[in-house]
Amino acid sequence: MAGYTYTVFILMIPLVIFLITGLMGMKWKPIVSGVIGTAGMGISFVLSLLAAASYFFGGTHGAEGFQTIIPFEITWLRLTESLIIKMGILLDPISVMMLVVVTTVSFMVHLYSLGYMKGEGGFARFYAFLALFTFSMLGLVIATNIFQMYIFWELVGVSSYLLIGFYYQKPSAVAASKKAFIVTRFADLGFLIGILILSFVTGTFDFGKLTSPDGAIFAGAASLSFMGISALTWAMTLIFIGGAGKSAMFPLHIWLPDAMEGPTPVSALIHAATMVVAGIFLVARMFPVIHFQAPASQEIIAFVGGFTSLFAAVIAITQYDIKRVLAFSTLSQLGYMMLALGVSGYGGEEGLGFMASMFHLFTHAMFKALLFLGAGSIIHAVHSNYMYDMGGLRKYLPITHITFLIACLTIAGIPPFSGFFSKDEILVAALNHNKLLFAVEYLVAGLTAFYMFRLYFNVFWGKDRHYHHTPHESPLTMTIPLVFLAVASIFAGFIPFHHLVTSDKMGFDTEMHLAVAIPSVLIGLLGIALAWILYKKESAIPEKLALRWGILYTATYNKFYFDEIYLFVARNIIFKYISRPVAWFDRHIVDGFMVGIAVVTEKISFQIKGMQSGQLQHYAFIFVAGTLALALSMVYFLN
């Protein structure tokens, strides 16, 4: 539709910023790249808000719900008559919502980085990478087909690799970027195989055809199976593995905590609204296929999400690096979202889980970006990531303190903050589907409140550390995003998501379930109270409890040794029994065969090179000898 053609600029502006700052950034003062990047992202942010307002409130809702609009599309590759790869822009409730989420957080990160990254080497390079990352994520969420999504999916992986490894002089940053890249590549292999199976079964990549509720395109797929499992279940499970890698679901979670090696604004961008929610968005985009054609894979999604939320929350309790606490918090909240999709039905109140997942994705983007940017403000003031180097900072960082407290209350699910509303909907959806998963998420709610206020009290209360220099509040370029995101965290819960972003695009009525909400708030308050007792004032109780828990505490602190397990498997099994034999075969068989061809060619060439000596008498001799041989042959055969 012509009315939405301007949405192309939402995508193209970050690409232009990447090209300009990447190619020209070294030729001008560093701040120029920051200003260009921030101004450009501000325009994309405003255009996204205009698109959302026009889409949700401008008459696109009809008798069959919100329309799917494709304002731009071109054919890129034509594989068969029906199997076509296109590049375009798809606008529907979840893609429009994601445009707002991505551009909001990216704009805040661009603005914040003007202060946080001031004086850093590679300032222009940093803004170029931010723009590339934003372009990649926007291309992913507006994709009209699953192959276009996969292309931008890989671009997101490359961009995150560049940002996590921004401090390339640090071995730990280089290792973290490689770890993130390699782990997600393994998952993306599953995604690609799933795409190939799905396209083979259906003959299309197009989201419009794949996600049509009538399911006509899958009519002939029921007879296709492998090992007693339908081809569609294999396809959607493999596609989910790709999403699990990006969203760091267990057991592919190991890359996310190490991604903290990048600059703190990068952590906010990756962990709040972009890379890690790509997996959630993928499952939401393919939800009709998963729900109707592969219900077994939906059960897998629910239990993987539930386990991840609990697993990560338990680990977060024992961490001391404030960014790692927030990283494991992200893992836990992503588990919430994935579980909600796994327990959702389709249409009306049956689709409560889908709506709740998207609602929590939106609110989480605001308060988690606020938490990470707040952590950056703290680190900027005390030059340390560790709680034991902090304390009493509320006196020195008043804006950071208040905004961080708002974010903690929001993630703890305390009303009237937005996290309460979105988490409550997830709990209701879980209760309706699976009592075990519901009980797990109740426990996670209490753990979340406890570890977040453990962080809050350790940083802003407790003992004043008598810092070597007096900590001071961050500059306006850093505090303005904090205030903006704090306001968003407070009021985002009042957005009527149940009328805007639903599984069937129709909208439905919902109400507060007090029997679920009141106990969840009480559990959150219990977690806060426990953190108050243990950490508001410096006390020996936490250390005594750690000693009493002994091996369990040690295992939790060491993240249950999953990094060590992966290293052991990689070095002692994969490298030893797979990589080395493959390397030997490559070196001795493949390379040996090619070297053999070269040696034989060289020897033959050496033997016949005299024929091209350049001496006239040699050429005359060969000519005469050849003529005589030809003449004698003709005489012999003619007789």
XYZ file of C-alpha atoms in Angstrom:
639
model
C 0.000 0.000 0.000
C 1.328 3.390 -1.012
C 0.541 4.851 2.386
C 3.289 2.813 4.037
C 6.076 3.123 1.480
C 7.953 5.429 3.864
C 8.658 2.382 6.044
C 11.489 1.577 3.602
C 13.390 4.480 5.143
C 13.139 2.919 8.627
C 15.291 0.109 7.264
C 17.527 2.061 4.892
C 18.581 4.880 7.227
C 20.682 2.578 9.477
C 22.283 1.055 6.358
C 23.246 4.508 5.063
C 24.595 5.426 8.519
C 26.704 2.248 8.515
C 28.173 3.072 5.087
C 28.859 6.737 5.901
C 30.370 6.221 9.357
C 32.205 3.074 8.293
C 33.827 4.638 5.216
C 34.190 8.258 6.280
C 34.307 8.139 10.084
C 38.102 8.205 10.299
C 38.246 11.447 8.305
C 36.396 13.637 10.794
C 36.149 14.143 14.543
C 34.746 11.071 16.366
C 31.745 12.939 17.748
C 30.491 13.579 14.201
C 29.893 9.847 13.670
C 27.981 9.723 16.948
C 25.795 12.691 16.049
C 25.049 11.325 12.551
C 24.236 7.891 13.940
C 22.024 9.233 16.721
C 20.176 11.686 14.466
C 19.566 8.983 11.869
C 18.260 6.532 14.439
C 16.048 9.281 15.847
C 14.422 9.619 12.409
C 13.904 5.840 12.159
C 12.413 5.886 15.671
C 9.918 8.635 14.766
C 8.970 6.880 11.510
C 8.379 3.636 13.440
C 6.081 5.414 15.876
C 4.175 6.949 12.940
C 3.883 3.539 11.277
C 2.615 1.954 14.514
C 0.080 4.724 15.137
C -1.159 4.531 11.548
C -1.303 0.732 11.516
C -2.968 0.122 14.872
C -5.271 3.135 14.944
C -5.652 4.113 11.284
C -8.317 1.785 9.984
C -6.327 -1.339 9.080
C -8.513 -3.452 11.391
C -11.373 -5.129 9.569
C -13.783 -8.007 10.064
C -10.904 -10.499 9.846
C -8.618 -8.554 12.146
C -5.585 -6.439 11.322
C -4.541 -6.570 7.688
C -1.179 -7.823 6.477
C 0.370 -5.066 4.381
C 3.327 -5.415 2.014
C 4.297 -1.876 0.941
C 7.454 -2.990 -0.881
C 8.580 -6.278 -2.439
C 10.900 -7.359 -5.268
C 11.826 -10.784 -6.628
C 15.433 -11.636 -5.860
C 15.814 -15.296 -6.917
C 13.402 -17.570 -8.781
C 14.225 -21.217 -8.036
C 11.026 -22.756 -9.438
C 7.645 -21.412 -10.484
C 6.458 -21.458 -6.864
C 9.740 -21.409 -4.912
C 10.735 -17.760 -5.108
C 12.938 -15.711 -2.796
C 11.742 -12.140 -2.487
C 12.968 -9.098 -0.589
C 10.328 -6.889 0.901
C 8.609 -5.365 3.905
C 5.764 -7.100 5.734
C 3.657 -5.114 8.173
C 1.446 -6.977 10.614
C 0.930 -6.597 14.381
C 4.119 -8.364 15.509
C 6.390 -6.784 12.899
C 5.053 -3.274 13.574
C 5.496 -3.848 17.312
C 9.078 -4.996 16.718
C 9.846 -1.924 14.599
C 8.943 0.201 17.610
C 10.923 -1.966 20.027
C 14.099 -2.115 17.929
C 14.212 1.544 16.965
C 13.326 2.731 20.486
C 16.087 0.800 22.202
C 18.588 1.427 19.398
C 17.932 5.182 19.503
C 18.344 5.236 23.278
C 21.596 3.243 22.986
C 22.932 5.584 20.278
C 22.166 8.630 22.434
C 23.553 7.012 25.596
C 26.769 6.018 23.839
C 27.593 9.659 23.069
C 28.474 9.977 26.755
C 29.479 6.429 27.661
C 31.896 5.886 24.758
C 33.357 9.396 24.776
C 37.120 9.221 24.478
C 37.138 5.551 23.468
C 39.276 4.458 20.549
C 37.278 3.284 17.565
C 34.345 5.618 18.292
C 33.296 5.841 14.616
C 33.731 2.090 14.202
C 31.450 1.539 17.190
C 28.660 3.641 15.674
C 29.086 1.926 12.314
C 28.640 -1.467 13.991
C 25.592 -0.231 15.926
C 23.979 0.914 12.685
C 24.755 -2.387 10.936
C 23.257 -4.302 13.845
C 20.090 -2.184 13.789
C 19.744 -2.555 10.007
C 20.131 -6.333 10.328
C 17.523 -6.640 13.065
C 15.026 -4.412 11.262
C 15.498 -6.467 8.083
C 14.786 -9.607 10.092
C 11.524 -8.419 11.642
C 9.974 -7.029 8.440
C 10.931 -10.023 6.257
C 8.170 -11.216 3.930
C 9.544 -14.758 3.728
C 11.585 -17.125 5.844
C 14.621 -17.076 3.559
C 14.856 -13.281 3.742
C 14.619 -13.649 7.515
C 17.483 -16.168 7.446
C 19.712 -13.774 5.474
C 19.198 -10.970 7.988
C 19.389 -13.537 10.802
C 22.978 -14.245 9.767
C 23.704 -10.527 9.435
C 22.564 -10.105 13.045
C 25.063 -12.830 13.993
C 27.904 -11.064 12.184
C 26.961 -7.702 13.713
C 26.842 -9.125 17.241
C 30.242 -10.749 16.665
C 31.688 -7.351 15.743
C 30.089 -5.571 18.715
C 30.894 -8.186 21.369
C 34.509 -8.225 20.150
C 34.711 -4.424 19.873
C 37.614 -4.335 22.372
C 39.664 -6.602 20.122
C 42.815 -5.921 22.150
C 41.281 -7.911 25.043
C 41.650 -11.687 24.665
C 38.482 -12.211 26.729
C 36.447 -10.040 24.317
C 37.815 -11.883 21.288
C 37.028 -15.235 22.924
C 33.497 -14.089 23.831
C 32.739 -12.902 20.299
C 33.967 -16.181 18.808
C 31.979 -18.156 21.365
C 28.760 -16.298 20.529
C 29.358 -16.693 16.812
C 30.203 -20.402 16.905
C 27.397 -21.460 19.274
C 24.761 -19.599 17.284
C 26.174 -21.018 14.006
C 25.514 -24.550 15.234
C 21.936 -23.535 16.022
C 21.584 -21.750 12.683
C 22.514 -24.957 10.863
C 19.370 -26.467 12.377
C 17.407 -23.394 11.266
C 18.661 -23.744 7.681
C 17.883 -27.465 7.495
C 14.426 -26.741 8.897
C 13.856 -24.103 6.201
C 14.896 -26.561 3.487
C 12.554 -29.275 4.801
C 9.688 -26.797 5.133
C 10.191 -25.428 1.613
C 10.428 -28.958 0.202
C 7.138 -29.919 1.854
C 5.240 -26.733 1.009
C 6.981 -25.405 -2.098
C 7.176 -21.864 -0.719
C 9.143 -19.557 1.558
C 6.367 -16.950 1.800
C 5.071 -16.157 5.299
C 1.621 -15.275 3.968
C 1.122 -18.785 2.611
C 2.934 -20.605 5.429
C 1.001 -18.956 8.254
C -2.438 -18.950 6.676
C -4.885 -20.408 9.262
C -6.584 -22.641 6.684
C -3.375 -24.697 6.347
C -4.207 -25.587 2.717
C -0.555 -25.557 1.743
C 0.147 -28.458 4.126
C -2.518 -30.764 2.663
C 0.012 -33.203 1.196
C 2.492 -33.083 4.058
C 0.819 -35.560 6.422
C 2.244 -38.589 4.602
C 5.846 -37.378 4.849
C 7.712 -38.607 7.914
C 11.110 -39.737 9.150
C 11.713 -42.137 12.055
C 7.991 -42.057 12.797
C 7.947 -38.265 13.180
C 6.247 -36.054 10.612
C 8.401 -33.932 8.324
C 6.702 -30.787 9.605
C 7.515 -31.655 13.226
C 11.158 -32.152 12.223
C 11.124 -28.870 10.300
C 9.599 -26.794 13.091
C 11.786 -28.375 15.784
C 14.900 -27.591 13.739
C 13.684 -24.044 13.127
C 13.074 -23.734 16.875
C 16.687 -24.825 17.471
C 17.762 -21.812 15.408
C 15.559 -19.610 17.577
C 16.852 -21.275 20.747
C 20.416 -20.418 19.725
C 19.665 -16.725 19.181
C 17.516 -16.502 22.315
C 20.075 -18.522 24.320
C 17.706 -21.224 25.485
C 19.183 -24.129 27.451
C 21.518 -25.820 26.502
C 22.604 -23.191 23.947
C 22.756 -20.496 26.629
C 26.509 -20.451 27.238
C 27.353 -17.606 24.852
C 25.101 -14.975 26.406
C 26.831 -14.286 29.766
C 30.208 -13.965 28.019
C 28.715 -11.431 25.595
C 29.125 -8.977 28.497
C 32.691 -8.404 27.260
C 31.339 -5.885 24.778
C 30.699 -2.253 25.806
C 27.702 -1.902 28.140
C 25.516 -0.116 25.532
C 26.047 -3.191 23.335
C 24.816 -5.370 26.181
C 21.659 -3.255 26.342
C 21.126 -3.530 22.596
C 21.740 -7.286 22.410
C 19.988 -8.301 25.634
C 17.011 -5.961 25.608
C 15.323 -5.727 22.261
C 17.285 -7.152 19.410
C 19.411 -10.258 19.031
C 18.080 -12.308 21.936
C 14.422 -11.742 21.103
C 14.969 -12.775 17.478
C 14.319 -16.377 18.517
C 11.093 -15.391 20.278
C 10.014 -13.447 17.206
C 10.813 -16.410 14.940
C 8.618 -18.759 16.984
C 5.857 -16.133 17.063
C 6.092 -15.604 13.300
C 5.799 -19.371 12.663
C 3.252 -19.898 15.441
C 0.298 -20.993 13.251
C 2.491 -23.654 11.628
C 3.821 -24.839 14.985
C 0.434 -24.907 16.685
C -1.605 -26.584 13.943
C 0.961 -28.673 12.063
C 3.579 -29.584 14.689
C 2.012 -29.610 18.185
C 4.778 -31.886 19.506
C 7.340 -29.167 18.813
C 5.159 -26.689 20.719
C 5.401 -28.902 23.808
C 9.192 -28.898 23.438
C 9.134 -25.101 23.250
C 7.081 -24.845 26.453
C 9.322 -27.096 28.549
C 12.601 -25.693 27.206
C 11.358 -22.201 28.047
C 10.207 -23.217 31.530
C 13.456 -24.976 32.394
C 15.589 -22.116 31.046
C 13.712 -19.548 33.133
C 14.317 -21.510 36.348
C 17.887 -22.565 35.524
C 19.022 -19.009 34.750
C 17.246 -17.490 37.767
C 19.026 -19.887 40.137
C 22.430 -18.980 38.662
C 21.704 -15.232 38.839
C 21.370 -15.454 42.624
C 25.097 -16.172 43.102
C 26.753 -13.866 40.549
C 28.718 -10.750 41.572
C 29.377 -9.126 38.200
C 26.344 -6.862 37.796
C 26.265 -7.345 34.024
C 26.283 -11.127 34.426
C 23.389 -10.935 36.877
C 21.469 -9.013 34.228
C 22.553 -11.485 31.526
C 21.150 -14.443 33.452
C 18.076 -12.356 34.193
C 17.638 -11.945 30.443
C 17.911 -15.715 29.988
C 15.223 -16.232 32.592
C 12.863 -13.651 31.088
C 13.359 -15.096 27.603
C 12.383 -18.445 29.076
C 9.148 -16.812 30.287
C 8.389 -15.585 26.756
C 9.216 -18.919 25.113
C 7.101 -20.813 27.650
C 4.157 -18.499 26.954
C 4.325 -19.342 23.237
C 4.591 -23.024 24.099
C 1.398 -23.023 26.180
C -0.673 -20.842 23.861
C -3.685 -21.806 21.846
C -4.807 -19.979 18.717
C -7.482 -17.306 18.508
C -9.358 -15.367 21.163
C -8.629 -16.120 24.799
C -7.094 -19.424 23.711
C -4.259 -17.323 22.309
C -3.543 -15.652 25.655
C -0.035 -17.137 25.796
C 0.899 -15.678 22.400
C -0.335 -12.224 23.381
C 1.353 -12.462 26.787
C 4.669 -13.434 25.199
C 4.624 -10.449 22.849
C 3.466 -8.176 25.673
C 6.356 -9.325 27.876
C 8.773 -8.959 24.985
C 7.718 -5.321 24.699
C 7.826 -4.473 28.403
C 11.054 -6.451 28.906
C 12.722 -4.438 26.139
C 12.074 -1.245 28.080
C 13.023 -2.319 31.590
C 15.963 -4.525 30.569
C 17.450 -1.762 28.412
C 16.993 0.500 31.437
C 18.756 -2.012 33.694
C 21.736 -2.382 31.385
C 22.089 1.322 30.729
C 21.750 1.901 34.472
C 24.506 -0.661 35.026
C 26.608 1.254 32.516
C 26.059 4.443 34.485
C 27.184 2.645 37.658
C 30.271 1.200 35.971
C 31.016 4.623 34.476
C 31.027 6.054 38.027
C 33.060 3.406 39.914
C 35.060 1.731 37.080
C 34.159 -1.770 38.216
C 31.578 -4.412 37.337
C 31.567 -6.114 40.733
C 29.131 -5.616 43.601
C 31.853 -5.920 46.241
C 33.387 -2.705 44.824
C 30.071 -0.866 45.218
C 27.806 0.387 47.969
C 25.997 3.532 49.059
C 25.805 4.861 45.500
C 22.304 6.286 45.924
C 23.928 9.423 47.399
C 26.149 9.955 44.371
C 23.922 8.792 41.498
C 20.389 10.010 42.298
C 18.928 9.710 38.769
C 20.549 6.342 38.150
C 19.323 5.180 41.556
C 15.671 6.098 41.008
C 15.514 4.782 37.447
C 17.292 1.541 38.428
C 14.841 1.052 41.294
C 11.931 1.501 38.879
C 13.439 -1.160 36.608
C 13.921 -3.556 39.552
C 10.316 -3.104 40.682
C 9.160 -3.650 37.106
C 11.033 -6.906 36.559
C 9.947 -8.085 40.019
C 6.327 -7.799 38.859
C 5.193 -5.196 41.371
C 2.085 -3.221 40.303
C 1.486 -0.787 38.710
C 4.728 -1.226 36.772
C 4.533 -2.832 33.340
C 6.264 -6.102 34.225
C 3.394 -6.984 36.548
C 0.806 -6.908 33.753
C 2.767 -8.904 31.166
C 4.058 -11.481 33.670
C 0.567 -11.976 35.100
C -0.782 -12.865 31.649
C 1.990 -15.453 31.184
C 1.186 -17.029 34.542
C -2.510 -17.263 33.669
C -1.685 -18.876 30.319
C 0.615 -21.382 32.062
C -2.069 -22.192 34.667
C -4.574 -22.939 31.920
C -2.202 -25.306 30.138
C 0.190 -26.994 32.562
C 0.153 -26.785 36.370
C 3.806 -27.852 36.648
C 5.028 -25.042 34.409
C 2.777 -22.633 36.296
C 4.376 -23.668 39.610
C 7.868 -23.274 38.107
C 7.107 -19.738 36.945
C 5.711 -18.808 40.358
C 9.010 -19.887 41.890
C 10.928 -17.960 39.216
C 8.901 -14.842 40.072
C 10.168 -14.979 43.657
C 13.753 -15.715 42.588
C 13.665 -12.812 40.127
C 12.603 -10.336 42.793
C 15.276 -11.689 45.154
C 18.290 -11.547 42.807
C 17.338 -8.146 41.391
C 17.011 -6.561 44.820
C 20.161 -8.351 45.955
C 21.813 -6.397 43.148
C 19.992 -3.172 44.006
C 20.806 -3.208 47.728
C 24.440 -4.192 47.187
C 24.975 -1.330 44.745
C 22.927 1.525 46.174
C 22.754 0.727 49.892
C 25.121 -1.242 52.055
C 28.516 0.084 53.046
C 30.015 3.155 51.385
C 33.257 1.906 49.864
C 35.171 5.193 50.345
C 35.965 5.377 46.673
C 39.339 6.626 45.461
C 37.478 9.344 43.619
C 34.009 10.665 44.380
C 31.464 8.986 42.055
C 29.282 11.401 40.104
C 26.101 11.230 38.095
C 26.392 10.529 34.379
C 26.037 13.304 31.774
C 22.689 14.205 30.204
C 23.315 12.074 27.124
C 23.261 9.069 29.484
C 20.586 10.118 31.981
C 17.982 11.208 29.384
C 17.702 7.629 28.003
C 17.437 6.361 31.586
C 14.523 8.677 32.345
C 12.790 7.915 29.035
C 13.056 4.149 29.546
C 11.927 4.495 33.174
C 8.760 6.265 32.036
C 8.225 3.590 29.379
C 8.713 0.863 31.998
C 6.033 2.415 34.173
C 3.369 3.002 31.540
C 3.955 0.262 28.907
C 1.796 -2.100 30.952
C -1.289 -0.026 30.178
C -1.037 -0.626 26.411
C -4.025 -2.823 25.420
C -1.973 -5.570 23.790
C -4.933 -7.958 23.872
C -6.600 -5.748 21.268
C -3.459 -5.106 19.196
C -1.048 -8.078 19.058
C -2.757 -11.468 19.087
C -2.310 -14.847 17.422
C -5.217 -14.397 15.002
C -4.932 -10.576 14.672
C -8.517 -10.220 15.942
C -8.165 -9.024 19.514
C -10.092 -10.230 22.550
C -11.153 -9.091 26.012
C -9.176 -10.036 29.092
C -9.348 -9.257 32.786
C -7.193 -9.260 35.880
C -7.018 -12.733 37.444
C -6.673 -11.845 41.112
C -6.252 -15.474 42.180
C -3.030 -15.524 40.140
C -1.938 -11.896 40.467
C -2.138 -11.495 44.254
C 0.006 -14.553 45.117
C 2.553 -13.610 42.431
C 2.880 -10.103 43.892
C 3.210 -11.562 47.393
C 5.942 -13.922 46.196
C 7.725 -10.968 44.597
C 7.436 -8.963 47.825
C 8.765 -11.951 49.754
C 11.829 -12.040 47.494
C 12.359 -8.307 47.994
C 11.970 -8.642 51.767
C 14.520 -11.456 51.886
C 16.987 -9.374 49.863
C 16.326 -6.430 52.224
C 17.187 -8.548 55.261
C 20.353 -10.008 53.756
C 21.819 -7.119 51.771
C 20.429 -3.698 52.741
C 23.106 -3.474 55.405
C 26.434 -5.228 55.282
C 26.036 -8.582 57.019
C 27.841 -11.890 57.480
C 24.634 -13.865 56.906
C 25.038 -14.249 53.082
C 28.559 -15.654 53.518
C 27.371 -18.093 56.187
C 24.523 -19.231 53.944
C 26.954 -19.747 51.057
C 29.161 -21.919 53.277
C 26.140 -23.880 54.513
C 24.961 -24.619 50.962
C 28.497 -25.736 50.151
C 28.808 -27.678 46.909
C 25.410 -26.519 45.628
C 26.411 -22.866 46.025
C 29.755 -23.542 44.341
C 28.067 -25.313 41.424
C 25.574 -22.470 41.016
C 28.314 -19.829 41.187
C 30.207 -21.737 38.462
C 27.046 -21.905 36.302
C 26.798 -25.662 36.890
C 30.070 -26.091 34.984
C 28.436 -26.013 31.578
C 31.330 -24.060 30.070
C 33.722 -26.713 31.342
C 31.504 -29.510 29.993
C 31.389 -27.916 26.559
C 35.178 -27.435 26.563
C 35.718 -31.055 27.599
C 33.431 -32.349 24.850
C 35.001 -30.047 22.258
C 38.610 -30.867 23.120
C 38.394 -34.538 24.045
C 35.696 -35.763 21.682
C 35.098 -33.387 18.774
C 38.709 -32.265 18.260
C 40.254 -35.666 19.025
C 37.884 -38.055 17.271
C 36.331 -35.873 14.571
C 38.479 -32.839 13.802
C 41.859 -34.630 13.801
C 40.768 -37.496 11.491
C 39.129 -34.959 9.158
C 42.295 -32.843 9.222
C 44.438 -35.945 8.486
C 42.171 -36.906 5.565
C 42.292 -33.353 4.226
C 46.079 -33.102 4.585
C 47.083 -36.535 3.303
C 44.296 -37.610 0.952
C 42.817 -34.413 -0.493
C 46.002 -32.326 -0.404
C 48.119 -35.405 -1.275
C 46.018 -36.085 -4.385
C 46.305 -32.488 -5.547
C 50.049 -32.403 -4.824
C 50.411 -35.692 -6.727
C 48.736 -34.175 -9.790
C 51.097 -31.219 -9.573
C 54.199 -33.450 -9.268
C 53.194 -35.650 -12.221
C 52.415 -32.580 -14.318
C 55.777 -31.061 -13.405
C 57.715 -34.214 -14.345
C 55.927 -34.609 -17.676
C 56.493 -30.943 -18.413
C 60.181 -31.309 -17.607
C 60.484 -34.225 -20.038
C 58.794 -32.482 -22.961
C 60.011 -28.952 -22.401
C 62.814 -29.518 -24.932
C 60.191 -29.450 -27.658
C 59.802 -25.723 -26.944
C 63.535 -24.905 -26.749
C 63.426 -21.944 -29.125
C 66.167 -23.429 -31.374
C 65.262 -23.443 -35.101
C 67.142 -26.682 -35.911
C 65.087 -28.552 -33.245
C 61.846 -27.299 -34.760
C 63.040 -28.247 -38.291
C 64.005 -31.737 -37.117
C 60.617 -32.300 -35.447
C 58.800 -30.932 -38.523
C 60.693 -33.191 -40.941
C 60.384 -36.220 -38.653
C 56.687 -35.644 -38.252
C 56.178 -35.202 -41.999
C 58.056 -38.434 -42.759
C 56.104 -40.333 -40.076
C 52.818 -39.045 -41.507
C 53.820 -39.928 -45.080
C 54.948 -43.435 -44.134
C 51.711 -43.982 -42.205
C 49.629 -42.970 -45.212
C 51.604 -45.264 -47.537
C 51.223 -48.151 -45.128
C 47.489 -47.747 -44.665
C 46.761 -47.042 -48.347
C 48.502 -50.287 -49.375
